[in-house]
Amino acid sequence: MSYVDEVYSMVVEKNPAQPEFHQAVKEVLESLRVVIEANEEAYRKDALLERLVTPERQLLFRVPWVDDKGQVQVNNGFRVQFNSAIGPYKGGLRLHPSVNLGIIKFLGFEQIFKNSLTGLPIGGGKGGSDFDPKGKSDREVMAFCQSFMTELYKYIGADTDVPAGDIGTGAREIGYMFGQYKRIRGLYEGVLTGKGLSYGGSLARTEATGYGLLYLVEEMLKCNGKDIAGKTVVISGAGNVAIYATQKAQQLGAKVVTCSDSTGWIYDPEGIDVALLKEVKEVKRARLTEYAAARKSAEYHEGKGVWTVKCDIALPCATQNELNLEDAKALVANGCFAVAEGANMPTTMDATEYFQKNGILFCPGKASNAGGVATSALEMSQNSERLSWTFEEVDSKLKGIMVNIFHNLDEAAKKYGMEGNYVAGANIAGFLKVAEAMTAQGIV
Ligand code: NDP
Ligand code: 2IT
């Protein structure tokens, strides 16, 4: 059996009941096959792949807190410190009832390659909890965040591990966690990113993932002789990534006609009203029915359906495996020619293959959503030098990073004989830097 196949079998056997982790590892290892096989004996002797797929440290802990009725609630807390070869662990905290160890491991594994692609010195990590912030009062969210940090603080720090936001973790949650860390440690340091602007946050971090996604799409289209202006775009999700992806797509002259949440979706043929969407989601924390109620041109549909809408470009920005083979067939049949992932692993493996076989320009999340973590790394730099940069300065650095990422993965794909396969290009380019650093640092 080849080394790649051996390691994949080992991952499945040693990590039972973690299908998302298996999926993320399989996609990366398949892309790396050509690189590994060219140097198989050296990699095998150093057990480089076994070390790559095994987290350096996995923390699992109890998070007890008291709800508004005086009832004690208990959640599971996680932090997976996956790989620190190129920098301190860096990655978000997901708060969603679906969170389990396998989900956090898939996200942490993806983060290693994503962070490497940014060109900045950040290793891979991820964490979170099965706590559901939806429908909780601010006091309940604070109680949870303080309890979570009361355990997590022992393992993180500005130079060791720097968490940030992800699904369910936004500015409110980061604020409560930062306050508790500072109180327990007596240390005012950049231990979290995505902070508020009044206490060390970076301008443009809120917008960064969505804006970065569009900067990458713009460059991918340009290099393939196409232009985003005048195109119809379909976006899923209605959270941080989806909102700012919609805003930047509109600024670039495209028309975004959909958004969605976990209960339903909006079709708005006049184009999504971003100010209204922000009001509904960021301020009121309400459902999309409120968007439809306030806007004449909008249709609200229950359940899932954005991928059935005719478009030129599709940007999945909600969650993993939200775009399956059937959805991919509908998009291709309707004339969609480009797909770029704002979420982490939103496209199933068979759907990705279908896009690639049908000549769709397809960019994987670890490249196209890297603008969020890249700007987090810029927040770390500003915290270290105790200065704040202007919005324009951060935004122009973000744009430069996204353009650079696209060229790196494009070139890696060409170099290994897979021109246009941006999945392989991203995995290979991300891997090579991490592998070199791991090899240089010896068996650790
Ligand atoms: P938010 O919590 O702000 O928004 C998530 C959106 O996706 C909401 O509209 C939510 O709907 C929807 N959603 C979440 N889970 C599901 C589900 N199981 N089924 C259907 N819809 C769902 O999160 P973000 O926008 O920050 O994150 C979105 C994606 O982008 C995630 O995959 C995340 O890992 C990834 N990402 C985020 C980055 C960031 O900087 N925030 C950076 C890079 C990637 P509802 O409110 O109804 O739950
Ligand atoms: O998936 C991701 O890259 C994030 N949720 C952002 C991580 C970060 O550290 O900003």
Coordinates of C-alpha atoms in Angstrom, one line a residue, residues 204-214 240-241 244-245 342 368-373 375 398 402:
A204 CA -11.3 45.6 8.9
R205 CA -11.2 42.3 10.9
T206 CA -15.0 42.2 10.9
E207 CA -15.2 42.5 7.1
A208 CA -12.0 40.5 6.4
T209 CA -13.3 37.0 5.6
G210 CA -16.1 38.2 3.2
Y211 CA -14.0 40.9 1.6
G212 CA -11.0 38.5 1.3
L213 CA -13.2 35.9 -0.4
L214 CA -14.2 38.5 -3.1
N240 CA -20.3 37.3 9.4
V241 CA -18.8 35.8 6.3
Y244 CA -19.4 41.1 4.2
A245 CA -19.1 38.8 1.1
G342 CA -16.4 31.2 2.2
S368 CA -10.6 31.6 -0.4
N369 CA -11.7 32.2 3.3
A370 CA -8.1 32.8 4.5
G371 CA -8.6 36.6 4.7
G372 CA -10.2 36.3 8.2
V373 CA -7.3 34.5 9.8
T375 CA -6.3 39.8 9.2
L398 CA -5.6 41.9 3.0
M402 CA -5.5 37.2 -1.2

